[in-house]
PDB file of C-alpha atoms in Angstrom:
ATOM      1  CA  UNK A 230       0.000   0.000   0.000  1.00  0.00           C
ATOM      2  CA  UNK A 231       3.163   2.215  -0.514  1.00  0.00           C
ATOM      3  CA  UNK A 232       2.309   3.519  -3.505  1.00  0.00           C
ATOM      4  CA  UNK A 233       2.117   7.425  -2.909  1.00  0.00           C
ATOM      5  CA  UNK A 234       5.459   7.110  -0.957  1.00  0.00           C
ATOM      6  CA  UNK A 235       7.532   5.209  -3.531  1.00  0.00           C
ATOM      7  CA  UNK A 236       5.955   7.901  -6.297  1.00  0.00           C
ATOM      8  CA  UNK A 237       7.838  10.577  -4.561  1.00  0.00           C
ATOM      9  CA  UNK A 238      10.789   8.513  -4.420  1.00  0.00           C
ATOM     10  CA  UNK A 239      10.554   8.003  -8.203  1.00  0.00           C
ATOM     11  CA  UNK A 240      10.211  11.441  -8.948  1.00  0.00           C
ATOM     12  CA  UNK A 241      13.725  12.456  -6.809  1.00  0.00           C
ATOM     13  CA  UNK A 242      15.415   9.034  -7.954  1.00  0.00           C
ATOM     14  CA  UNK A 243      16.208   7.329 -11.336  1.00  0.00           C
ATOM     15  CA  UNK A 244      13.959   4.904 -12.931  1.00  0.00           C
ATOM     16  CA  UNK A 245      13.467   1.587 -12.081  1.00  0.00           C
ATOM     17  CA  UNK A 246      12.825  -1.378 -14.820  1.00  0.00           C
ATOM     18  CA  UNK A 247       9.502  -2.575 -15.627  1.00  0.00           C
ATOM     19  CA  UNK A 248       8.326  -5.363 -14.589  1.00  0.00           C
ATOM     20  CA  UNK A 249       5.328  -6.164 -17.373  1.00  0.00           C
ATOM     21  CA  UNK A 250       3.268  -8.813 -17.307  1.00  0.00           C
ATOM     22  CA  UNK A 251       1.760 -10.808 -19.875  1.00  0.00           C
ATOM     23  CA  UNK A 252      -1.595 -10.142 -21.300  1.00  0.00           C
ATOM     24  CA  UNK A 253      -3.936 -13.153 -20.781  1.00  0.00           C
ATOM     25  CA  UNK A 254      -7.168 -14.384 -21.816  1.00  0.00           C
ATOM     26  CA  UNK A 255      -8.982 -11.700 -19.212  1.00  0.00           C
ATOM     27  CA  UNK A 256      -8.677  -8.672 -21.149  1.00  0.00           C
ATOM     28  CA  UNK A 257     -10.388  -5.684 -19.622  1.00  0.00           C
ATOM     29  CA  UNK A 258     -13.895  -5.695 -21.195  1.00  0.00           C
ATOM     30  CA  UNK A 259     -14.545  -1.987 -21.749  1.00  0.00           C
ATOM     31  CA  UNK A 260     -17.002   0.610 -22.886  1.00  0.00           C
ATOM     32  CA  UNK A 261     -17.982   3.819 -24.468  1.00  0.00           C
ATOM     33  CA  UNK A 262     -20.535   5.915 -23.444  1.00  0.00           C
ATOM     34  CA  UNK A 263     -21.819   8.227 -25.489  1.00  0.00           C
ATOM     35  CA  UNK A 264     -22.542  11.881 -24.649  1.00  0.00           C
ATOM     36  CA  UNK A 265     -24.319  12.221 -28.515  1.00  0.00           C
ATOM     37  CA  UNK A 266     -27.074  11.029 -26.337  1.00  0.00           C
ATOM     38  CA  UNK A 267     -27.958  14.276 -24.584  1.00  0.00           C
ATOM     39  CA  UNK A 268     -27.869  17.636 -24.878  1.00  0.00           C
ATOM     40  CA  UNK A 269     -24.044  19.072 -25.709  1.00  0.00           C
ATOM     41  CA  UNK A 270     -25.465  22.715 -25.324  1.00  0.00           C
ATOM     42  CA  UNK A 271     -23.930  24.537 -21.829  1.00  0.00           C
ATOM     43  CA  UNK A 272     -26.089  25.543 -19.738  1.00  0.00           C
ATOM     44  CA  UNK A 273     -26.409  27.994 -16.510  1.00  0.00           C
ATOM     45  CA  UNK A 274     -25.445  24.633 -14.449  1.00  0.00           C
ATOM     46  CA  UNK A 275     -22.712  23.795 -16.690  1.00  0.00           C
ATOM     47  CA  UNK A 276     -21.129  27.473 -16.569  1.00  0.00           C
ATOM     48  CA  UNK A 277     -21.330  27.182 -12.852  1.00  0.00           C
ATOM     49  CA  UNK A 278     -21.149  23.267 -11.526  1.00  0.00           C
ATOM     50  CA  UNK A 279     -18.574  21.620 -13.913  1.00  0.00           C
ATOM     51  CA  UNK A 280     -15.719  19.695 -12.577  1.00  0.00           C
ATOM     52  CA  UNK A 281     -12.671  20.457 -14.733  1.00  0.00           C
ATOM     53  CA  UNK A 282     -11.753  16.398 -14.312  1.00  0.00           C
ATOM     54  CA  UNK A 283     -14.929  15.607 -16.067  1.00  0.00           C
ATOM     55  CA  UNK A 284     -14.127  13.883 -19.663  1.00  0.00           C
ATOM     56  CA  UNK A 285     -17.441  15.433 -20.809  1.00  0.00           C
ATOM     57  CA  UNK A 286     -18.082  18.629 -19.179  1.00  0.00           C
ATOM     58  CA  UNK A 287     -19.208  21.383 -21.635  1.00  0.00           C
ATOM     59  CA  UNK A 288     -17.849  23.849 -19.841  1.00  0.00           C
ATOM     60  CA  UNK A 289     -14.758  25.257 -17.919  1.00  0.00           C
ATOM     61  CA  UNK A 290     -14.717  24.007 -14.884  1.00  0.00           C
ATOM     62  CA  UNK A 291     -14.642  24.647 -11.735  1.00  0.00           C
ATOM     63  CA  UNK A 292     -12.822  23.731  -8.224  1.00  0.00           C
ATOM     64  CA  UNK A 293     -15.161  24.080  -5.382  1.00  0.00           C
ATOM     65  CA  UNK A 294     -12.964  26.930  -3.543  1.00  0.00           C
ATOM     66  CA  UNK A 295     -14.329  29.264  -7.349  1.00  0.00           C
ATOM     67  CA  UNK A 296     -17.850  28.196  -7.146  1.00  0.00           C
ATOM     68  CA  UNK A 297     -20.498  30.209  -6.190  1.00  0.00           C
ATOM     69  CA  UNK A 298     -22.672  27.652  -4.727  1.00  0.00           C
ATOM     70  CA  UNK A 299     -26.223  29.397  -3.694  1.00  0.00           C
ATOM     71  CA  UNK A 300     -26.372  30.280  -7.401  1.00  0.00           C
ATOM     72  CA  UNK A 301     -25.072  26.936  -8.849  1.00  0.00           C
ATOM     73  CA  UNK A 302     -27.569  25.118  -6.789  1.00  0.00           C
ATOM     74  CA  UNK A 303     -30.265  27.434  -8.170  1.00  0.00           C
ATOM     75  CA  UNK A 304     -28.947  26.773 -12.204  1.00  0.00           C
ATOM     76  CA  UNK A 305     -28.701  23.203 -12.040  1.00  0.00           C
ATOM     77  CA  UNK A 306     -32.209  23.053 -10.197  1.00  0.00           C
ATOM     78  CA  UNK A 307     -33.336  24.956 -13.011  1.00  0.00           C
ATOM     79  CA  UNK A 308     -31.398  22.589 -15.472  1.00  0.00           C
ATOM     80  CA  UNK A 309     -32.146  19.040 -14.067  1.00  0.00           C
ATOM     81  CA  UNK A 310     -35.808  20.222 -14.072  1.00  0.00           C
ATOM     82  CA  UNK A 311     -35.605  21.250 -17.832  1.00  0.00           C
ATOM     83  CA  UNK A 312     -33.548  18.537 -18.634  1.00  0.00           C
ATOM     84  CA  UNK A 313     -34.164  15.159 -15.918  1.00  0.00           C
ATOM     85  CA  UNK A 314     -32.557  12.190 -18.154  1.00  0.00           C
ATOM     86  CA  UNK A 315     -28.882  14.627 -18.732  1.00  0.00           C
ATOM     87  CA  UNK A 316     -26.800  12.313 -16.226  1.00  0.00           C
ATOM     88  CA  UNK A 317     -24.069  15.688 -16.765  1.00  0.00           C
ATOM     89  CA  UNK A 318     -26.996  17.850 -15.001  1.00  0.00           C
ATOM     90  CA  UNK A 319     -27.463  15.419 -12.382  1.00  0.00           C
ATOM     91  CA  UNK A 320     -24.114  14.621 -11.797  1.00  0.00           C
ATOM     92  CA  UNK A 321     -23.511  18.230 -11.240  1.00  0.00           C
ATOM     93  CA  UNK A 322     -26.821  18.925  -9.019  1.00  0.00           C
ATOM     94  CA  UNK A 323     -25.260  16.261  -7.201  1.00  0.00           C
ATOM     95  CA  UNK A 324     -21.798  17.992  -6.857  1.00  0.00           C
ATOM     96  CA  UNK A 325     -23.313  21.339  -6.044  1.00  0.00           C
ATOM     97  CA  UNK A 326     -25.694  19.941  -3.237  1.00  0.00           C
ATOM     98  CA  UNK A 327     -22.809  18.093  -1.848  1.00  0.00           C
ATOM     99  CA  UNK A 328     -20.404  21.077  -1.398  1.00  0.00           C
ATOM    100  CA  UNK A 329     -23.081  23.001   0.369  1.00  0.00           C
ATOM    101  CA  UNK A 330     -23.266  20.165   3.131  1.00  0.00           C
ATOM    102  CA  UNK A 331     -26.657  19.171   1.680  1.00  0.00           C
ATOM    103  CA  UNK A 332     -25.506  15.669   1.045  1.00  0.00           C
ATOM    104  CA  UNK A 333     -29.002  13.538   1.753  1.00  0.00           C
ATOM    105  CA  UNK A 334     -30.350  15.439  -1.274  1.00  0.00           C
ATOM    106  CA  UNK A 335     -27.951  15.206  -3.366  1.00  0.00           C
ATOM    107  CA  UNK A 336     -28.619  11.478  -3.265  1.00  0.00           C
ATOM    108  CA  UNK A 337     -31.517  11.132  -6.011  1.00  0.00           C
ATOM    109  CA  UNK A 338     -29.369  12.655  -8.345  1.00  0.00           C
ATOM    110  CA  UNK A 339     -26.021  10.808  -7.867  1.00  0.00           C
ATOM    111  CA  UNK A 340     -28.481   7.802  -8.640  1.00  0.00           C
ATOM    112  CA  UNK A 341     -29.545   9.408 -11.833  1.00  0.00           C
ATOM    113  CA  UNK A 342     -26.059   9.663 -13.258  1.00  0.00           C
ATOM    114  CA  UNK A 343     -24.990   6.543 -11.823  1.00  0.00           C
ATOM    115  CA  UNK A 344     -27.567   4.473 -13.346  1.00  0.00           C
ATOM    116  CA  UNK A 345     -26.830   5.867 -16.951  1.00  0.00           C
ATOM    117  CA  UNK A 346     -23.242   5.042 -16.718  1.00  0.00           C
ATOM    118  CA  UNK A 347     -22.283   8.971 -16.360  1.00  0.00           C
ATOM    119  CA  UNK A 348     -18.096   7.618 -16.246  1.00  0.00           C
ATOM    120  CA  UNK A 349     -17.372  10.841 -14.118  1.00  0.00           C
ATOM    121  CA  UNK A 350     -20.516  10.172 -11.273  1.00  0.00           C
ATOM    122  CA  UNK A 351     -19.328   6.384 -11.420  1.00  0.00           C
ATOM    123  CA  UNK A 352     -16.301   7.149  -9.873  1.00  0.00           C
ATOM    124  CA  UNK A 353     -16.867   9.929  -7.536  1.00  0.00           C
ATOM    125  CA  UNK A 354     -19.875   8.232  -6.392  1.00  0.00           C
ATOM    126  CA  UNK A 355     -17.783   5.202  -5.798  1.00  0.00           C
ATOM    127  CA  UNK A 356     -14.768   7.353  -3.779  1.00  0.00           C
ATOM    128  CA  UNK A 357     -17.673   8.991  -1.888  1.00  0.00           C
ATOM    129  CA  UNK A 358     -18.855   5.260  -0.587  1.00  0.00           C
ATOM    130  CA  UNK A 359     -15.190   3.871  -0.458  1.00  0.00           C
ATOM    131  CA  UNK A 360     -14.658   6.229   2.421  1.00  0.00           C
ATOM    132  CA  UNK A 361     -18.346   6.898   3.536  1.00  0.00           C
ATOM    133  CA  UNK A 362     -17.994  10.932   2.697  1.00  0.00           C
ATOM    134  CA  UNK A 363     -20.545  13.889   2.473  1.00  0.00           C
ATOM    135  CA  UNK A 364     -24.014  11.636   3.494  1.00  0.00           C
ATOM    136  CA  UNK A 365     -23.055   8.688   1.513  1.00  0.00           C
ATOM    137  CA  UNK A 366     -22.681   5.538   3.696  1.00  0.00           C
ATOM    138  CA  UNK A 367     -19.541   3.719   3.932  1.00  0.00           C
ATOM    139  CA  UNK A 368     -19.968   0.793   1.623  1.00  0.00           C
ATOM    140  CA  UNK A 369     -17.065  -0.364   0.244  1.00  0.00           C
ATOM    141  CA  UNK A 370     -18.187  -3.199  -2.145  1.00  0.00           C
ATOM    142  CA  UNK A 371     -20.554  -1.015  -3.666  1.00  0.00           C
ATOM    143  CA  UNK A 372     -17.304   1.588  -4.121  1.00  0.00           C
ATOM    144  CA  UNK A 373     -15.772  -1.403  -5.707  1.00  0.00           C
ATOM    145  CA  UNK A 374     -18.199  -1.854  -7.943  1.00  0.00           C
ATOM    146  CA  UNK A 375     -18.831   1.990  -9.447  1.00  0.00           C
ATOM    147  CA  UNK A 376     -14.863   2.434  -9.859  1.00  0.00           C
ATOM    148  CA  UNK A 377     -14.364  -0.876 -11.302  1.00  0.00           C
ATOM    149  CA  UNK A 378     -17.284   0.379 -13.820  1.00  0.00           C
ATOM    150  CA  UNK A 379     -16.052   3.705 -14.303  1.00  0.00           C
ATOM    151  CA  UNK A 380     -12.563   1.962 -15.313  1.00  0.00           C
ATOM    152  CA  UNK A 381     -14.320   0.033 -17.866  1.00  0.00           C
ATOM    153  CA  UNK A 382     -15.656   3.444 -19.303  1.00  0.00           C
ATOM    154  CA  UNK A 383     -12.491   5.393 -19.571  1.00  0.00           C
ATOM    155  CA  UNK A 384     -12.139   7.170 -16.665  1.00  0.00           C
ATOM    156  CA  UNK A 385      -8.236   7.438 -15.622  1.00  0.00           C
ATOM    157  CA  UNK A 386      -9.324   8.015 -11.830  1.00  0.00           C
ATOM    158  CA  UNK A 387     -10.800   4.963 -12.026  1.00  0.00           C
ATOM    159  CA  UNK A 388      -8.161   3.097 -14.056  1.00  0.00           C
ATOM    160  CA  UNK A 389      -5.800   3.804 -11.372  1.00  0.00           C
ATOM    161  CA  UNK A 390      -7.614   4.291  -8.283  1.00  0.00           C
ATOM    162  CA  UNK A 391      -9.331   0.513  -8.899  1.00  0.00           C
ATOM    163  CA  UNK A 392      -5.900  -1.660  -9.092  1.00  0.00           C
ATOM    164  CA  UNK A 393      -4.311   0.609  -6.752  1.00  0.00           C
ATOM    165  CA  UNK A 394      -7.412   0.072  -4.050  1.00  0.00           C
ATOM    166  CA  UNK A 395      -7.465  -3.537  -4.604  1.00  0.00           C
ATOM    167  CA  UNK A 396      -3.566  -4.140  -4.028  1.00  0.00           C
ATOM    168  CA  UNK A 397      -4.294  -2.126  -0.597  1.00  0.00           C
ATOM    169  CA  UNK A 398      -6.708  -4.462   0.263  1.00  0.00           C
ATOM    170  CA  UNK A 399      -9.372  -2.246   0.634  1.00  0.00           C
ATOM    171  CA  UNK A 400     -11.565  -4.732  -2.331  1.00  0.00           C
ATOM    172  CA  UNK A 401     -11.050  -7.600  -0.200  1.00  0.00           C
ATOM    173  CA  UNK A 402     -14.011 -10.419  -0.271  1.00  0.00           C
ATOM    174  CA  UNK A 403     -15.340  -8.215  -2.941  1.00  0.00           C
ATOM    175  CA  UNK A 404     -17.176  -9.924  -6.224  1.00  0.00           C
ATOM    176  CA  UNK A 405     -15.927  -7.442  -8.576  1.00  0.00           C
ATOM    177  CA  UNK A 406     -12.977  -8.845 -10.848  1.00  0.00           C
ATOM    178  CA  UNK A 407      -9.380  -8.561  -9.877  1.00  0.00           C
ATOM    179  CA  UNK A 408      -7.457  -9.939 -12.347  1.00  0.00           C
ATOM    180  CA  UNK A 409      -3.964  -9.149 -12.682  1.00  0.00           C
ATOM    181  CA  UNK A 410      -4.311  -8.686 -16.624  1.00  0.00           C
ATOM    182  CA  UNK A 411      -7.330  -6.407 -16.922  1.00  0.00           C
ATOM    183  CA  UNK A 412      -5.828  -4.222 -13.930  1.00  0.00           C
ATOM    184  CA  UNK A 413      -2.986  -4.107 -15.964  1.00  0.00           C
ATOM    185  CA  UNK A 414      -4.814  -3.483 -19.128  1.00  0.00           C
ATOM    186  CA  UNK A 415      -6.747  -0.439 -17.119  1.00  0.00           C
ATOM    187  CA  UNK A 416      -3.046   1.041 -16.555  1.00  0.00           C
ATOM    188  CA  UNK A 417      -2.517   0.615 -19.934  1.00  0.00           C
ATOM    189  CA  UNK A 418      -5.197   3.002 -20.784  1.00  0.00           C
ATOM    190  CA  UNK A 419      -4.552   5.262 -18.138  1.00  0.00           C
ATOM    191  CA  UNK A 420      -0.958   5.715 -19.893  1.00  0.00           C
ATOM    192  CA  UNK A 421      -2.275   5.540 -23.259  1.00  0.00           C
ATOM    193  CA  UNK A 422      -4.818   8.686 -22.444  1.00  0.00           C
ATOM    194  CA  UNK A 423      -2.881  11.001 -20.496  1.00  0.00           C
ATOM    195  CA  UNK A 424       0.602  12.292 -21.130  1.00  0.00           C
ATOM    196  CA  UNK A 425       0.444  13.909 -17.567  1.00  0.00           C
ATOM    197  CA  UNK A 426       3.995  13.208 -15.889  1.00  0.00           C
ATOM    198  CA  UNK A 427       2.434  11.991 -12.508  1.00  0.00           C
ATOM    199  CA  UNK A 428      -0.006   9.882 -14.116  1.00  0.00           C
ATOM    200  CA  UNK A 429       2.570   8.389 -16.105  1.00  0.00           C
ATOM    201  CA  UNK A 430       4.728   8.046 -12.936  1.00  0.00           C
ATOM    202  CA  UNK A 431       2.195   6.093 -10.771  1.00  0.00           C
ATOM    203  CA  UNK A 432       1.128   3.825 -13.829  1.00  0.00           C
ATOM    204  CA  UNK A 433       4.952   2.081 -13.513  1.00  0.00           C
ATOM    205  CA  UNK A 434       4.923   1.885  -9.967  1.00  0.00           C
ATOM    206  CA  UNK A 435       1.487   0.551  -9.909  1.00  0.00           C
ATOM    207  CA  UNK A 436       2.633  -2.001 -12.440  1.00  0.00           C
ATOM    208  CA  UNK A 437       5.504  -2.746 -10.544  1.00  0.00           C
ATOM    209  CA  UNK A 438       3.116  -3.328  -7.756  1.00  0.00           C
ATOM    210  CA  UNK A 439       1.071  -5.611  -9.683  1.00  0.00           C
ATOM    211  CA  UNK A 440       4.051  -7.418 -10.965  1.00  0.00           C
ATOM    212  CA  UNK A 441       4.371  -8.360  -7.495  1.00  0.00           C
ATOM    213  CA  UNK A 442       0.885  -8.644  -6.477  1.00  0.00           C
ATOM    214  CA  UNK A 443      -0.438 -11.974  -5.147  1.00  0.00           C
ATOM    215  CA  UNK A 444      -3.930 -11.814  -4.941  1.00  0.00           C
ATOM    216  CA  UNK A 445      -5.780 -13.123  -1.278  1.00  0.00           C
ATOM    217  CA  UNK A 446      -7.762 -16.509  -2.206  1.00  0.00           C
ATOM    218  CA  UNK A 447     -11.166 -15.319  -1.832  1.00  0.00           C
TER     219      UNK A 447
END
Protein backbone atom coordinates (compact mmCIF):
# COMPACT_ATOMS: atom_id res chain seq x y z
CA UNK A 1 0.00 0.00 0.00
CA UNK A 2 3.16 2.21 -0.51
CA UNK A 3 2.31 3.52 -3.50
CA UNK A 4 2.12 7.43 -2.91
CA UNK A 5 5.46 7.11 -0.96
CA UNK A 6 7.53 5.21 -3.53
CA UNK A 7 5.95 7.90 -6.30
CA UNK A 8 7.84 10.58 -4.56
CA UNK A 9 10.79 8.51 -4.42
CA UNK A 10 10.55 8.00 -8.20
CA UNK A 11 10.21 11.44 -8.95
CA UNK A 12 13.73 12.46 -6.81
CA UNK A 13 15.41 9.03 -7.95
CA UNK A 14 16.21 7.33 -11.34
CA UNK A 15 13.96 4.90 -12.93
CA UNK A 16 13.47 1.59 -12.08
CA UNK A 17 12.83 -1.38 -14.82
CA UNK A 18 9.50 -2.57 -15.63
CA UNK A 19 8.33 -5.36 -14.59
CA UNK A 20 5.33 -6.16 -17.37
CA UNK A 21 3.27 -8.81 -17.31
CA UNK A 22 1.76 -10.81 -19.88
CA UNK A 23 -1.59 -10.14 -21.30
CA UNK A 24 -3.94 -13.15 -20.78
CA UNK A 25 -7.17 -14.38 -21.82
CA UNK A 26 -8.98 -11.70 -19.21
CA UNK A 27 -8.68 -8.67 -21.15
CA UNK A 28 -10.39 -5.68 -19.62
CA UNK A 29 -13.89 -5.70 -21.19
CA UNK A 30 -14.54 -1.99 -21.75
CA UNK A 31 -17.00 0.61 -22.89
CA UNK A 32 -17.98 3.82 -24.47
CA UNK A 33 -20.54 5.92 -23.44
CA UNK A 34 -21.82 8.23 -25.49
CA UNK A 35 -22.54 11.88 -24.65
CA UNK A 36 -24.32 12.22 -28.51
CA UNK A 37 -27.07 11.03 -26.34
CA UNK A 38 -27.96 14.28 -24.58
CA UNK A 39 -27.87 17.64 -24.88
CA UNK A 40 -24.04 19.07 -25.71
CA UNK A 41 -25.46 22.71 -25.32
CA UNK A 42 -23.93 24.54 -21.83
CA UNK A 43 -26.09 25.54 -19.74
CA UNK A 44 -26.41 27.99 -16.51
CA UNK A 45 -25.44 24.63 -14.45
CA UNK A 46 -22.71 23.79 -16.69
CA UNK A 47 -21.13 27.47 -16.57
CA UNK A 48 -21.33 27.18 -12.85
CA UNK A 49 -21.15 23.27 -11.53
CA UNK A 50 -18.57 21.62 -13.91
CA UNK A 51 -15.72 19.69 -12.58
CA UNK A 52 -12.67 20.46 -14.73
CA UNK A 53 -11.75 16.40 -14.31
CA UNK A 54 -14.93 15.61 -16.07
CA UNK A 55 -14.13 13.88 -19.66
CA UNK A 56 -17.44 15.43 -20.81
CA UNK A 57 -18.08 18.63 -19.18
CA UNK A 58 -19.21 21.38 -21.63
CA UNK A 59 -17.85 23.85 -19.84
CA UNK A 60 -14.76 25.26 -17.92
CA UNK A 61 -14.72 24.01 -14.88
CA UNK A 62 -14.64 24.65 -11.74
CA UNK A 63 -12.82 23.73 -8.22
CA UNK A 64 -15.16 24.08 -5.38
CA UNK A 65 -12.96 26.93 -3.54
CA UNK A 66 -14.33 29.26 -7.35
CA UNK A 67 -17.85 28.20 -7.15
CA UNK A 68 -20.50 30.21 -6.19
CA UNK A 69 -22.67 27.65 -4.73
CA UNK A 70 -26.22 29.40 -3.69
CA UNK A 71 -26.37 30.28 -7.40
CA UNK A 72 -25.07 26.94 -8.85
CA UNK A 73 -27.57 25.12 -6.79
CA UNK A 74 -30.27 27.43 -8.17
CA UNK A 75 -28.95 26.77 -12.20
CA UNK A 76 -28.70 23.20 -12.04
CA UNK A 77 -32.21 23.05 -10.20
CA UNK A 78 -33.34 24.96 -13.01
CA UNK A 79 -31.40 22.59 -15.47
CA UNK A 80 -32.15 19.04 -14.07
CA UNK A 81 -35.81 20.22 -14.07
CA UNK A 82 -35.60 21.25 -17.83
CA UNK A 83 -33.55 18.54 -18.63
CA UNK A 84 -34.16 15.16 -15.92
CA UNK A 85 -32.56 12.19 -18.15
CA UNK A 86 -28.88 14.63 -18.73
CA UNK A 87 -26.80 12.31 -16.23
CA UNK A 88 -24.07 15.69 -16.77
CA UNK A 89 -27.00 17.85 -15.00
CA UNK A 90 -27.46 15.42 -12.38
CA UNK A 91 -24.11 14.62 -11.80
CA UNK A 92 -23.51 18.23 -11.24
CA UNK A 93 -26.82 18.92 -9.02
CA UNK A 94 -25.26 16.26 -7.20
CA UNK A 95 -21.80 17.99 -6.86
CA UNK A 96 -23.31 21.34 -6.04
CA UNK A 97 -25.69 19.94 -3.24
CA UNK A 98 -22.81 18.09 -1.85
CA UNK A 99 -20.40 21.08 -1.40
CA UNK A 100 -23.08 23.00 0.37
CA UNK A 101 -23.27 20.16 3.13
CA UNK A 102 -26.66 19.17 1.68
CA UNK A 103 -25.51 15.67 1.05
CA UNK A 104 -29.00 13.54 1.75
CA UNK A 105 -30.35 15.44 -1.27
CA UNK A 106 -27.95 15.21 -3.37
CA UNK A 107 -28.62 11.48 -3.27
CA UNK A 108 -31.52 11.13 -6.01
CA UNK A 109 -29.37 12.65 -8.34
CA UNK A 110 -26.02 10.81 -7.87
CA UNK A 111 -28.48 7.80 -8.64
CA UNK A 112 -29.54 9.41 -11.83
CA UNK A 113 -26.06 9.66 -13.26
CA UNK A 114 -24.99 6.54 -11.82
CA UNK A 115 -27.57 4.47 -13.35
CA UNK A 116 -26.83 5.87 -16.95
CA UNK A 117 -23.24 5.04 -16.72
CA UNK A 118 -22.28 8.97 -16.36
CA UNK A 119 -18.10 7.62 -16.25
CA UNK A 120 -17.37 10.84 -14.12
CA UNK A 121 -20.52 10.17 -11.27
CA UNK A 122 -19.33 6.38 -11.42
CA UNK A 123 -16.30 7.15 -9.87
CA UNK A 124 -16.87 9.93 -7.54
CA UNK A 125 -19.88 8.23 -6.39
CA UNK A 126 -17.78 5.20 -5.80
CA UNK A 127 -14.77 7.35 -3.78
CA UNK A 128 -17.67 8.99 -1.89
CA UNK A 129 -18.86 5.26 -0.59
CA UNK A 130 -15.19 3.87 -0.46
CA UNK A 131 -14.66 6.23 2.42
CA UNK A 132 -18.35 6.90 3.54
CA UNK A 133 -17.99 10.93 2.70
CA UNK A 134 -20.55 13.89 2.47
CA UNK A 135 -24.01 11.64 3.49
CA UNK A 136 -23.05 8.69 1.51
CA UNK A 137 -22.68 5.54 3.70
CA UNK A 138 -19.54 3.72 3.93
CA UNK A 139 -19.97 0.79 1.62
CA UNK A 140 -17.06 -0.36 0.24
CA UNK A 141 -18.19 -3.20 -2.14
CA UNK A 142 -20.55 -1.02 -3.67
CA UNK A 143 -17.30 1.59 -4.12
CA UNK A 144 -15.77 -1.40 -5.71
CA UNK A 145 -18.20 -1.85 -7.94
CA UNK A 146 -18.83 1.99 -9.45
CA UNK A 147 -14.86 2.43 -9.86
CA UNK A 148 -14.36 -0.88 -11.30
CA UNK A 149 -17.28 0.38 -13.82
CA UNK A 150 -16.05 3.70 -14.30
CA UNK A 151 -12.56 1.96 -15.31
CA UNK A 152 -14.32 0.03 -17.87
CA UNK A 153 -15.66 3.44 -19.30
CA UNK A 154 -12.49 5.39 -19.57
CA UNK A 155 -12.14 7.17 -16.67
CA UNK A 156 -8.24 7.44 -15.62
CA UNK A 157 -9.32 8.02 -11.83
CA UNK A 158 -10.80 4.96 -12.03
CA UNK A 159 -8.16 3.10 -14.06
CA UNK A 160 -5.80 3.80 -11.37
CA UNK A 161 -7.61 4.29 -8.28
CA UNK A 162 -9.33 0.51 -8.90
CA UNK A 163 -5.90 -1.66 -9.09
CA UNK A 164 -4.31 0.61 -6.75
CA UNK A 165 -7.41 0.07 -4.05
CA UNK A 166 -7.47 -3.54 -4.60
CA UNK A 167 -3.57 -4.14 -4.03
CA UNK A 168 -4.29 -2.13 -0.60
CA UNK A 169 -6.71 -4.46 0.26
CA UNK A 170 -9.37 -2.25 0.63
CA UNK A 171 -11.57 -4.73 -2.33
CA UNK A 172 -11.05 -7.60 -0.20
CA UNK A 173 -14.01 -10.42 -0.27
CA UNK A 174 -15.34 -8.21 -2.94
CA UNK A 175 -17.18 -9.92 -6.22
CA UNK A 176 -15.93 -7.44 -8.58
CA UNK A 177 -12.98 -8.85 -10.85
CA UNK A 178 -9.38 -8.56 -9.88
CA UNK A 179 -7.46 -9.94 -12.35
CA UNK A 180 -3.96 -9.15 -12.68
CA UNK A 181 -4.31 -8.69 -16.62
CA UNK A 182 -7.33 -6.41 -16.92
CA UNK A 183 -5.83 -4.22 -13.93
CA UNK A 184 -2.99 -4.11 -15.96
CA UNK A 185 -4.81 -3.48 -19.13
CA UNK A 186 -6.75 -0.44 -17.12
CA UNK A 187 -3.05 1.04 -16.56
CA UNK A 188 -2.52 0.62 -19.93
CA UNK A 189 -5.20 3.00 -20.78
CA UNK A 190 -4.55 5.26 -18.14
CA UNK A 191 -0.96 5.71 -19.89
CA UNK A 192 -2.28 5.54 -23.26
CA UNK A 193 -4.82 8.69 -22.44
CA UNK A 194 -2.88 11.00 -20.50
CA UNK A 195 0.60 12.29 -21.13
CA UNK A 196 0.44 13.91 -17.57
CA UNK A 197 3.99 13.21 -15.89
CA UNK A 198 2.43 11.99 -12.51
CA UNK A 199 -0.01 9.88 -14.12
CA UNK A 200 2.57 8.39 -16.11
CA UNK A 201 4.73 8.05 -12.94
CA UNK A 202 2.20 6.09 -10.77
CA UNK A 203 1.13 3.82 -13.83
CA UNK A 204 4.95 2.08 -13.51
CA UNK A 205 4.92 1.89 -9.97
CA UNK A 206 1.49 0.55 -9.91
CA UNK A 207 2.63 -2.00 -12.44
CA UNK A 208 5.50 -2.75 -10.54
CA UNK A 209 3.12 -3.33 -7.76
CA UNK A 210 1.07 -5.61 -9.68
CA UNK A 211 4.05 -7.42 -10.97
CA UNK A 212 4.37 -8.36 -7.49
CA UNK A 213 0.88 -8.64 -6.48
CA UNK A 214 -0.44 -11.97 -5.15
CA UNK A 215 -3.93 -11.81 -4.94
CA UNK A 216 -5.78 -13.12 -1.28
CA UNK A 217 -7.76 -16.51 -2.21
CA UNK A 218 -11.17 -15.32 -1.83
Amino acid sequence: GGSVTRLIQFVSASAVALMLLPLSAGAAETFKFDPSKYSQEPTGCDRLASHPDDPFHVAPGLEKPQMDLPAAIAACEVAVARDPENPRLQYQLGRVYGYSGLGEKSGEHREAAVAADYPQALFVIGYLYLEGLNKAPQDVCRAAKLIHRSAQFGRIAGQLGYPMWVMDGRFKGCDTPQDKAEMLGFLDAAAAQSRDFYHQSLVKLLKQDLAAYKPAKR
